Each structure stands twice: as C-alpha cells, then as structure tokens.
PDB file of C-alpha atoms in Angstrom:
ATOM      1  CA  MET A 169      -9.247  -2.234  17.401  1.00 44.00           C
ATOM      2  CA  ILE A 170     -10.608  -3.726  13.979  1.00 49.00           C
ATOM      3  CA  SER A 171     -13.974  -2.376  14.509  1.00 51.00           C
ATOM      4  CA  LYS A 172     -12.342   1.033  13.850  1.00 56.00           C
ATOM      5  CA  LEU A 173     -10.979  -0.036  10.627  1.00 58.00           C
ATOM      6  CA  PRO A 174     -11.755   2.931   7.978  1.00 65.00           C
ATOM      7  CA  LYS A 175     -13.797   2.072   4.843  1.00 71.00           C
ATOM      8  CA  TRP A 176     -10.980   3.050   2.636  1.00 75.00           C
ATOM      9  CA  VAL A 177      -8.792   0.276   3.924  1.00 76.00           C
ATOM     10  CA  GLU A 178     -11.448  -2.402   2.611  1.00 82.00           C
ATOM     11  CA  TYR A 179     -11.332  -0.553  -0.636  1.00 86.00           C
ATOM     12  CA  CYS A 180      -7.597  -0.646  -0.844  1.00 86.00           C
ATOM     13  CA  ALA A 181      -7.775  -4.798   0.066  1.00 87.00           C
ATOM     14  CA  PHE A 182     -10.042  -5.227  -2.616  1.00 92.00           C
ATOM     15  CA  ILE A 183      -7.998  -3.541  -5.305  1.00 93.00           C
ATOM     16  CA  LEU A 184      -4.828  -4.997  -4.141  1.00 92.00           C
ATOM     17  CA  ALA A 185      -6.183  -8.343  -3.730  1.00 93.00           C
ATOM     18  CA  MET A 186      -7.550  -8.225  -7.284  1.00 95.00           C
ATOM     19  CA  THR A 187      -4.394  -7.076  -8.616  1.00 94.00           C
ATOM     20  CA  ALA A 188      -2.564 -10.000  -7.080  1.00 93.00           C
ATOM     21  CA  GLY A 189      -5.333 -12.401  -8.217  1.00 94.00           C
ATOM     22  CA  PHE A 190      -4.863 -10.911 -11.800  1.00 96.00           C
ATOM     23  CA  VAL A 191      -1.116 -11.281 -11.912  1.00 94.00           C
ATOM     24  CA  ASN A 192      -1.234 -14.918 -10.550  1.00 94.00           C
ATOM     25  CA  GLY A 193      -3.845 -15.515 -13.201  1.00 94.00           C
ATOM     26  CA  ILE A 194      -1.473 -14.581 -15.880  1.00 94.00           C
ATOM     27  CA  GLY A 195       1.265 -16.723 -14.440  1.00 92.00           C
ATOM     28  CA  LEU A 196      -1.055 -19.876 -14.295  1.00 92.00           C
ATOM     29  CA  LEU A 197      -2.497 -19.413 -17.814  1.00 93.00           C
ATOM     30  CA  GLY A 198       1.011 -18.284 -19.300  1.00 89.00           C
ATOM     31  CA  PHE A 199       3.654 -20.410 -21.000  1.00 80.00           C
ATOM     32  CA  GLU A 200       4.760 -21.867 -17.695  1.00 84.00           C
ATOM     33  CA  HIS A 201       1.520 -22.396 -15.849  1.00 88.00           C
ATOM     34  CA  GLN A 202       3.385 -21.028 -12.705  1.00 89.00           C
ATOM     35  CA  ALA A 203       1.782 -19.422  -9.840  1.00 89.00           C
ATOM     36  CA  ILE A 204       3.778 -16.150  -8.596  1.00 91.00           C
ATOM     37  CA  SER A 205       1.733 -14.576  -6.044  1.00 90.00           C
ATOM     38  CA  HIS A 206       2.216 -17.229  -3.368  1.00 87.00           C
ATOM     39  CA  LEU A 207       4.972 -19.761  -2.525  1.00 89.00           C
ATOM     40  CA  SER A 208       3.513 -22.772  -0.889  1.00 89.00           C
ATOM     41  CA  GLY A 209       3.207 -25.090  -4.003  1.00 90.00           C
ATOM     42  CA  THR A 210       6.539 -23.692  -5.325  1.00 92.00           C
ATOM     43  CA  ALA A 211       8.164 -24.517  -1.778  1.00 93.00           C
ATOM     44  CA  THR A 212       6.680 -28.031  -2.155  1.00 93.00           C
ATOM     45  CA  LEU A 213       7.876 -28.511  -5.852  1.00 92.00           C
ATOM     46  CA  ILE A 214      11.548 -27.385  -4.773  1.00 93.00           C
ATOM     47  CA  GLY A 215      11.565 -30.109  -2.184  1.00 94.00           C
ATOM     48  CA  THR A 216      10.276 -32.595  -4.932  1.00 93.00           C
ATOM     49  CA  ASP A 217      12.477 -31.691  -7.574  1.00 92.00           C
ATOM     50  CA  LEU A 218      15.432 -31.894  -5.067  1.00 92.00           C
ATOM     51  CA  ILE A 219      14.710 -35.619  -4.719  1.00 94.00           C
ATOM     52  CA  ASN A 220      13.872 -36.447  -8.283  1.00 90.00           C
ATOM     53  CA  ASN A 221      17.074 -34.691  -9.795  1.00 86.00           C
ATOM     54  CA  HIS A 222      15.406 -32.011 -12.023  1.00 89.00           C
ATOM     55  CA  PRO A 223      18.163 -29.065 -11.954  1.00 91.00           C
ATOM     56  CA  VAL A 224      16.578 -26.716 -14.640  1.00 92.00           C
ATOM     57  CA  LYS A 225      13.194 -26.967 -12.917  1.00 91.00           C
ATOM     58  CA  LEU A 226      14.810 -26.685  -9.602  1.00 93.00           C
ATOM     59  CA  ALA A 227      16.612 -23.465 -10.521  1.00 95.00           C
ATOM     60  CA  HIS A 228      13.426 -21.799 -12.034  1.00 94.00           C
ATOM     61  CA  LEU A 229      11.554 -22.599  -8.749  1.00 94.00           C
ATOM     62  CA  VAL A 230      14.345 -21.282  -6.467  1.00 95.00           C
ATOM     63  CA  SER A 231      14.194 -18.193  -8.665  1.00 96.00           C
ATOM     64  CA  ILE A 232      10.661 -17.649  -8.243  1.00 95.00           C
ATOM     65  CA  LEU A 233      10.979 -17.887  -4.563  1.00 95.00           C
ATOM     66  CA  ALA A 234      14.139 -15.726  -4.448  1.00 96.00           C
ATOM     67  CA  SER A 235      12.298 -12.974  -6.447  1.00 96.00           C
ATOM     68  CA  PHE A 236       9.219 -13.022  -4.027  1.00 95.00           C
ATOM     69  CA  PHE A 237      11.701 -12.690  -1.097  1.00 95.00           C
ATOM     70  CA  GLY A 238      13.518  -9.858  -2.800  1.00 96.00           C
ATOM     71  CA  GLY A 239      10.387  -8.068  -3.193  1.00 95.00           C
ATOM     72  CA  ALA A 240       9.692  -8.412   0.439  1.00 91.00           C
ATOM     73  CA  LEU A 241      12.990  -7.599   1.347  1.00 92.00           C
ATOM     74  CA  LEU A 242      12.545  -4.406  -0.449  1.00 93.00           C
ATOM     75  CA  SER A 243       9.446  -3.558   1.369  1.00 89.00           C
ATOM     76  CA  GLY A 244      11.029  -4.240   4.753  1.00 87.00           C
ATOM     77  CA  LEU A 245      13.947  -1.904   3.790  1.00 89.00           C
ATOM     78  CA  ILE A 246      11.783   0.940   2.886  1.00 88.00           C
ATOM     79  CA  LEU A 247       8.992   0.414   5.628  1.00 84.00           C
ATOM     80  CA  LYS A 248       9.651   0.340   9.427  1.00 73.00           C
ATOM     81  CA  ASP A 249       7.368  -2.871   9.713  1.00 66.00           C
ATOM     82  CA  GLY A 250       4.181  -4.183   8.274  1.00 61.00           C
ATOM     83  CA  THR A 251       1.532  -2.582  10.503  1.00 65.00           C
ATOM     84  CA  LEU A 252      -0.621   0.095   8.695  1.00 65.00           C
ATOM     85  CA  SER A 253       0.447   3.643   9.448  1.00 67.00           C
ATOM     86  CA  LEU A 254      -0.160   6.812   7.204  1.00 67.00           C
ATOM     87  CA  GLY A 255       2.757   8.653   6.193  1.00 69.00           C
ATOM     88  CA  ARG A 256       5.098   5.435   5.297  1.00 77.00           C
ATOM     89  CA  ARG A 257       6.475   5.370   1.614  1.00 84.00           C
ATOM     90  CA  TYR A 258       3.652   2.981   0.268  1.00 87.00           C
ATOM     91  CA  ASP A 259       3.628   5.103  -2.826  1.00 90.00           C
ATOM     92  CA  VAL A 260       7.486   4.518  -3.773  1.00 92.00           C
ATOM     93  CA  LEU A 261       6.848   0.639  -3.156  1.00 93.00           C
ATOM     94  CA  LEU A 262       3.766   0.863  -5.346  1.00 94.00           C
ATOM     95  CA  ILE A 263       5.678   2.702  -8.222  1.00 96.00           C
ATOM     96  CA  ALA A 264       8.493  -0.073  -7.666  1.00 96.00           C
ATOM     97  CA  GLU A 265       5.409  -2.922  -8.235  1.00 96.00           C
ATOM     98  CA  ALA A 266       4.330  -1.113 -11.135  1.00 97.00           C
ATOM     99  CA  ALA A 267       8.062  -1.070 -12.570  1.00 97.00           C
ATOM    100  CA  LEU A 268       8.308  -4.597 -12.084  1.00 97.00           C
ATOM    101  CA  LEU A 269       4.994  -5.524 -13.536  1.00 97.00           C
ATOM    102  CA  PHE A 270       5.469  -3.340 -17.028  1.00 97.00           C
ATOM    103  CA  GLY A 271       9.112  -4.724 -17.030  1.00 97.00           C
ATOM    104  CA  ALA A 272       7.668  -8.279 -17.180  1.00 96.00           C
ATOM    105  CA  ILE A 273       5.769  -7.530 -20.374  1.00 96.00           C
ATOM    106  CA  TYR A 274       8.533  -8.061 -22.781  1.00 96.00           C
ATOM    107  CA  PRO A 275       9.960 -11.145 -21.614  1.00 95.00           C
ATOM    108  CA  MET A 276       6.660 -12.818 -20.901  1.00 94.00           C
ATOM    109  CA  ALA A 277       5.700 -11.865 -24.522  1.00 93.00           C
ATOM    110  CA  ASN A 278       8.734 -13.754 -26.002  1.00 93.00           C
ATOM    111  CA  HIS A 279       8.274 -16.399 -23.505  1.00 92.00           C
ATOM    112  CA  ALA A 280      11.579 -15.702 -21.464  1.00 94.00           C
ATOM    113  CA  VAL A 281      10.943 -17.069 -17.663  1.00 93.00           C
ATOM    114  CA  PHE A 282      12.727 -13.941 -16.406  1.00 93.00           C
ATOM    115  CA  GLY A 283       9.297 -12.244 -16.943  1.00 94.00           C
ATOM    116  CA  LEU A 284       8.009 -14.423 -14.160  1.00 95.00           C
ATOM    117  CA  TYR A 285      10.597 -13.399 -11.734  1.00 96.00           C
ATOM    118  CA  LEU A 286       9.964  -9.790 -12.167  1.00 96.00           C
ATOM    119  CA  ALA A 287       6.198 -10.322 -11.633  1.00 96.00           C
ATOM    120  CA  ALA A 288       6.869 -12.545  -8.364  1.00 95.00           C
ATOM    121  CA  GLY A 289       8.933  -9.747  -7.179  1.00 96.00           C
ATOM    122  CA  ALA A 290       6.246  -7.243  -7.683  1.00 95.00           C
ATOM    123  CA  CYS A 291       3.964  -9.863  -5.546  1.00 94.00           C
ATOM    124  CA  GLY A 292       6.566  -9.797  -3.022  1.00 93.00           C
ATOM    125  CA  ILE A 293       6.551  -6.173  -2.606  1.00 93.00           C
ATOM    126  CA  GLN A 294       2.852  -6.047  -2.402  1.00 90.00           C
ATOM    127  CA  ASN A 295       2.440  -8.559   0.067  1.00 88.00           C
ATOM    128  CA  GLY A 296       5.018  -6.736   2.371  1.00 85.00           C
ATOM    129  CA  LEU A 297       3.164  -3.367   2.028  1.00 82.00           C
ATOM    130  CA  VAL A 298       0.553  -4.033   5.091  1.00 69.00           C
ATOM    131  CA  THR A 299       0.821  -7.422   6.975  1.00 67.00           C
ATOM    132  CA  SER A 300      -1.230  -6.110   9.961  1.00 51.00           C
ATOM    133  CA  TYR A 301      -3.907  -3.736  10.950  1.00 51.00           C
ATOM    134  CA  SER A 302      -5.524  -3.564  14.524  1.00 46.00           C
ATOM    135  CA  GLY A 303      -4.496  -7.025  15.140  1.00 50.00           C
ATOM    136  CA  ALA A 304      -5.862  -8.559  11.651  1.00 54.00           C
ATOM    137  CA  ILE A 305      -3.364  -9.972   9.619  1.00 62.00           C
ATOM    138  CA  VAL A 306      -4.013  -8.582   5.936  1.00 71.00           C
ATOM    139  CA  ARG A 307      -2.505 -10.716   2.940  1.00 78.00           C
ATOM    140  CA  THR A 308      -3.565  -9.469  -0.396  1.00 83.00           C
ATOM    141  CA  THR A 309      -1.423 -11.753  -2.472  1.00 85.00           C
ATOM    142  CA  HIS A 310      -2.890 -15.089  -1.286  1.00 86.00           C
ATOM    143  CA  ILE A 311      -5.846 -16.270   0.733  1.00 88.00           C
ATOM    144  CA  THR A 312      -4.818 -19.376   2.566  1.00 88.00           C
ATOM    145  CA  GLY A 313      -4.654 -17.479   5.599  1.00 85.00           C
ATOM    146  CA  VAL A 314      -7.895 -15.471   4.838  1.00 88.00           C
ATOM    147  CA  ILE A 315      -9.795 -18.787   4.546  1.00 91.00           C
ATOM    148  CA  THR A 316      -8.327 -20.293   7.417  1.00 91.00           C
ATOM    149  CA  ASP A 317      -9.226 -17.377   9.594  1.00 88.00           C
ATOM    150  CA  LEU A 318     -12.803 -17.511   8.239  1.00 92.00           C
ATOM    151  CA  GLY A 319     -13.064 -20.972   9.288  1.00 94.00           C
ATOM    152  CA  LEU A 320     -11.948 -20.095  12.975  1.00 93.00           C
ATOM    153  CA  MET A 321     -14.318 -17.149  12.985  1.00 92.00           C
ATOM    154  CA  PHE A 322     -17.327 -19.344  11.915  1.00 94.00           C
ATOM    155  CA  GLY A 323     -16.021 -22.189  14.386  1.00 95.00           C
ATOM    156  CA  ALA A 324     -16.083 -19.894  17.125  1.00 92.00           C
ATOM    157  CA  ARG A 325     -19.544 -18.455  16.059  1.00 92.00           C
ATOM    158  CA  LEU A 326     -20.814 -22.010  16.377  1.00 94.00           C
ATOM    159  CA  ARG A 327     -19.328 -22.181  19.582  1.00 92.00           C
ATOM    160  CA  GLY A 328     -21.325 -19.495  20.787  1.00 91.00           C
ATOM    161  CA  GLU A 329     -18.971 -16.593  20.509  1.00 90.00           C
ATOM    162  CA  ALA A 330     -19.738 -13.134  18.713  1.00 89.00           C
ATOM    163  CA  LEU A 331     -18.669 -12.827  14.994  1.00 87.00           C
ATOM    164  CA  ASN A 332     -16.586  -9.701  14.379  1.00 83.00           C
ATOM    165  CA  ARG A 333     -18.421  -8.385  11.314  1.00 85.00           C
ATOM    166  CA  ARG A 334     -15.733  -5.888  10.428  1.00 82.00           C
ATOM    167  CA  LYS A 335     -13.026  -8.433  10.161  1.00 84.00           C
ATOM    168  CA  LEU A 336     -15.449 -10.967   8.276  1.00 89.00           C
ATOM    169  CA  VAL A 337     -16.007  -7.910   5.701  1.00 87.00           C
ATOM    170  CA  LEU A 338     -12.204  -7.321   5.619  1.00 87.00           C
ATOM    171  CA  PHE A 339     -11.538 -10.955   4.687  1.00 89.00           C
ATOM    172  CA  LEU A 340     -14.523 -11.598   2.629  1.00 92.00           C
ATOM    173  CA  VAL A 341     -13.361  -8.430   0.527  1.00 91.00           C
ATOM    174  CA  ILE A 342     -10.004  -9.974   0.013  1.00 91.00           C
ATOM    175  CA  THR A 343     -11.213 -13.290  -1.084  1.00 93.00           C
ATOM    176  CA  VAL A 344     -13.598 -11.765  -3.584  1.00 95.00           C
ATOM    177  CA  GLY A 345     -11.283  -9.493  -4.676  1.00 95.00           C
ATOM    178  CA  PHE A 346      -8.721 -12.124  -5.763  1.00 94.00           C
ATOM    179  CA  ILE A 347     -11.163 -14.194  -7.314  1.00 95.00           C
ATOM    180  CA  SER A 348     -12.230 -11.315  -9.424  1.00 96.00           C
ATOM    181  CA  GLY A 349      -8.598 -10.709 -10.349  1.00 96.00           C
ATOM    182  CA  GLY A 350      -8.581 -14.273 -11.773  1.00 95.00           C
ATOM    183  CA  MET A 351     -11.870 -13.923 -13.644  1.00 96.00           C
ATOM    184  CA  LEU A 352     -10.300 -10.576 -15.230  1.00 96.00           C
ATOM    185  CA  SER A 353      -7.028 -12.652 -16.370  1.00 95.00           C
ATOM    186  CA  ALA A 354      -8.922 -15.427 -17.853  1.00 96.00           C
ATOM    187  CA  VAL A 355     -10.973 -12.839 -20.109  1.00 96.00           C
ATOM    188  CA  LEU A 356      -8.325 -10.494 -20.904  1.00 96.00           C
ATOM    189  CA  TYR A 357      -5.037 -12.731 -21.102  1.00 95.00           C
ATOM    190  CA  PRO A 358      -6.206 -14.697 -24.106  1.00 94.00           C
ATOM    191  CA  ALA A 359      -6.986 -11.603 -26.099  1.00 94.00           C
ATOM    192  CA  LEU A 360      -3.881  -9.472 -25.191  1.00 94.00           C
ATOM    193  CA  GLY A 361      -1.214 -12.004 -23.846  1.00 94.00           C
ATOM    194  CA  ALA A 362       1.499 -10.412 -21.856  1.00 93.00           C
ATOM    195  CA  LEU A 363       0.441  -7.128 -22.563  1.00 95.00           C
ATOM    196  CA  VAL A 364      -2.375  -7.301 -19.575  1.00 95.00           C
ATOM    197  CA  PHE A 365       0.485  -6.775 -17.347  1.00 96.00           C
ATOM    198  CA  VAL A 366      -0.223  -3.007 -18.181  1.00 96.00           C
ATOM    199  CA  PHE A 367      -3.361  -2.996 -16.202  1.00 96.00           C
ATOM    200  CA  PRO A 368      -2.396  -4.062 -12.696  1.00 95.00           C
ATOM    201  CA  GLY A 369       0.700  -1.659 -13.342  1.00 96.00           C
ATOM    202  CA  ILE A 370      -1.557   1.269 -13.863  1.00 97.00           C
ATOM    203  CA  VAL A 371      -3.523   0.292 -11.023  1.00 95.00           C
ATOM    204  CA  CYS A 372      -0.412   0.436  -8.686  1.00 95.00           C
ATOM    205  CA  VAL A 373       0.357   3.850 -10.327  1.00 96.00           C
ATOM    206  CA  LEU A 374      -2.970   5.023  -9.657  1.00 95.00           C
ATOM    207  CA  LEU A 375      -3.022   4.116  -6.003  1.00 92.00           C
ATOM    208  CA  ALA A 376       0.770   5.437  -5.467  1.00 93.00           C
ATOM    209  CA  ALA A 377      -0.820   8.918  -6.889  1.00 93.00           C
ATOM    210  CA  ILE A 378      -3.698   8.784  -4.713  1.00 90.00           C
ATOM    211  CA  TYR A 379      -2.008   8.250  -1.655  1.00 87.00           C
ATOM    212  CA  ARG A 380       0.864  10.909  -2.206  1.00 88.00           C
ATOM    213  CA  PHE A 381      -1.992  13.497  -3.167  1.00 88.00           C
ATOM    214  CA  ASN A 382      -3.883  12.529   0.101  1.00 83.00           C
ATOM    215  CA  MET A 383      -0.513  12.462   2.304  1.00 82.00           C
ATOM    216  CA  HIS A 384       0.104  15.985   0.751  1.00 78.00           C
ATOM    217  CA  ARG A 385      -3.243  17.088   1.572  1.00 79.00           C
ATOM    218  CA  THR A 386      -2.774  15.789   4.984  1.00 75.00           C
ATOM    219  CA  ARG A 387       0.329  17.608   5.528  1.00 76.00           C
ATOM    220  CA  ILE A 388      -1.033  20.792   4.752  1.00 78.00           C
ATOM    221  CA  ARG A 389      -3.988  20.627   7.057  1.00 76.00           C
ATOM    222  CA  LEU A 390      -1.719  19.451   9.697  1.00 69.00           C
ATOM    223  CA  LYS A 391       0.877  22.305   9.408  1.00 76.00           C
ATOM    224  CA  SER A 392      -2.220  24.786   9.385  1.00 77.00           C
ATOM    225  CA  LEU A 393      -3.005  23.257  12.813  1.00 76.00           C
ATOM    226  CA  GLY A 394       0.637  23.620  14.046  1.00 66.00           C
ATOM    227  CA  GLY A 395       2.142  19.906  13.594  1.00 54.00           C
ATOM    228  CA  ASP A 396       2.916  16.927  11.024  1.00 51.00           C
ATOM    229  CA  GLN A 397       1.637  13.829  12.550  1.00 49.00           C
ATOM    230  CA  THR A 398       1.438  11.731   9.258  1.00 51.00           C
ATOM    231  CA  ARG A 399       4.843  10.009   9.825  1.00 49.00           C
ATOM    232  CA  GLY A 400       4.913   6.320  11.307  1.00 44.00           C
TER     233      GLY A 400
END
C-alpha cells in the first residue's frame, strides 16, 4: 500500500525529479532550446514537420525521441520491470545515466546536437528506473501525469472521498523537485554553460554509490540471519 511508502523513496524521488528538471532546463536554455526530459511536445512537432516538410528538423526531433527510447530500453533490459524492488541493478543504470550526462558536456559546449541526444538518453534511463510503487505511478522526468493525478485526487476530495496524504506528499515532492531543478539550471547555466551537466552527473554517481553501499550492508545483515532476500 502507498501508506507504507518508506521516507527514503520520497527523498530519492525529489532528487531524481530535481535532476531531470535541471537537465531539461539546460536543454531549454541551450542553443537548440530543446526539451529533452519528456516527449509530448517533441512528438507533436514531429507530426507538424512531417506535413510542413522540414527534413533536417524532423531528423533532429526523431533522434531525440529515439535517444529517450534507447535509454528506457536499456532500463527495461537491465531491470525485470518498473516496479520498485530493492536488490535490482539501479546503481548500474544510475552510472550509465551519469556517463551519458558527462558525455554530453563536450558536444553541448561546441553546439553539437549530439549532446542533446546523450542527455535525452540519460532521461530515458531515469524515467525507466522506477515507474510504479505500491500502485502509484512514479515518473521523475516530467510532471504532466503527476499534475493530472493531483487534480484527480482533489476532485475526488471535493466529492467527499478521503485524501491519500502519502500519495499527495509523493506527487508534491516530485513537482517541487522538478521545478527546483529548473531554477538551478537558470542560475548555473548562464555562468557555466554545458559544464553544468557535471552536477546532475555527480548526483547520479552519488546515488549509485549510496544504493550499492546500502545493498552491501543489507546483504551482510541478511547473511548473518541465514538468507539473502534483497533480490527482486
């Protein structure tokens, strides 16, 4: 049940949402002004460019979509599914995300669109990390679904139904985190340019290290109790 959601999930959701908001802010503020953490606008522009015959722009937008898809594909390949379960190789995917963000620095600094594709792939990986927990849909690279769920929750509340406070907190945490990431990108990108990708990359590395350390400590504790129950 969502009421049993551990507090660390909310903390991680905030950090990941802030990271995605930060990366998306860089894309929007950069030379192409391209959203890279979500695909709704990109898919719409692909449709318009198919009609308006803009082949170069169309190829660029399709590459953004394909890069995001590739990142999500990697998550699906490494993880069994998107349901949160301790013991899965989230650290591997976080390191892969960090590698793509670090790799985006040089091409972005030289106004090469390839950097945007690497960043979009990183967002695809992150969005595939955890897609659900205890029946709640958890997306950290965009907040369209989150805002929709918040609207549904408050609409149900006006109808007299009880408000799920833990679910409310989770969705608010993701929203605030994403907005905070955008604020940070607006402050840091004008001063540092593409080098700001270092910050979300370091965050991913730190999260991977913390996760690996906690899993190692958990396995040691479980072995002392006679079994390893961390794999899911």
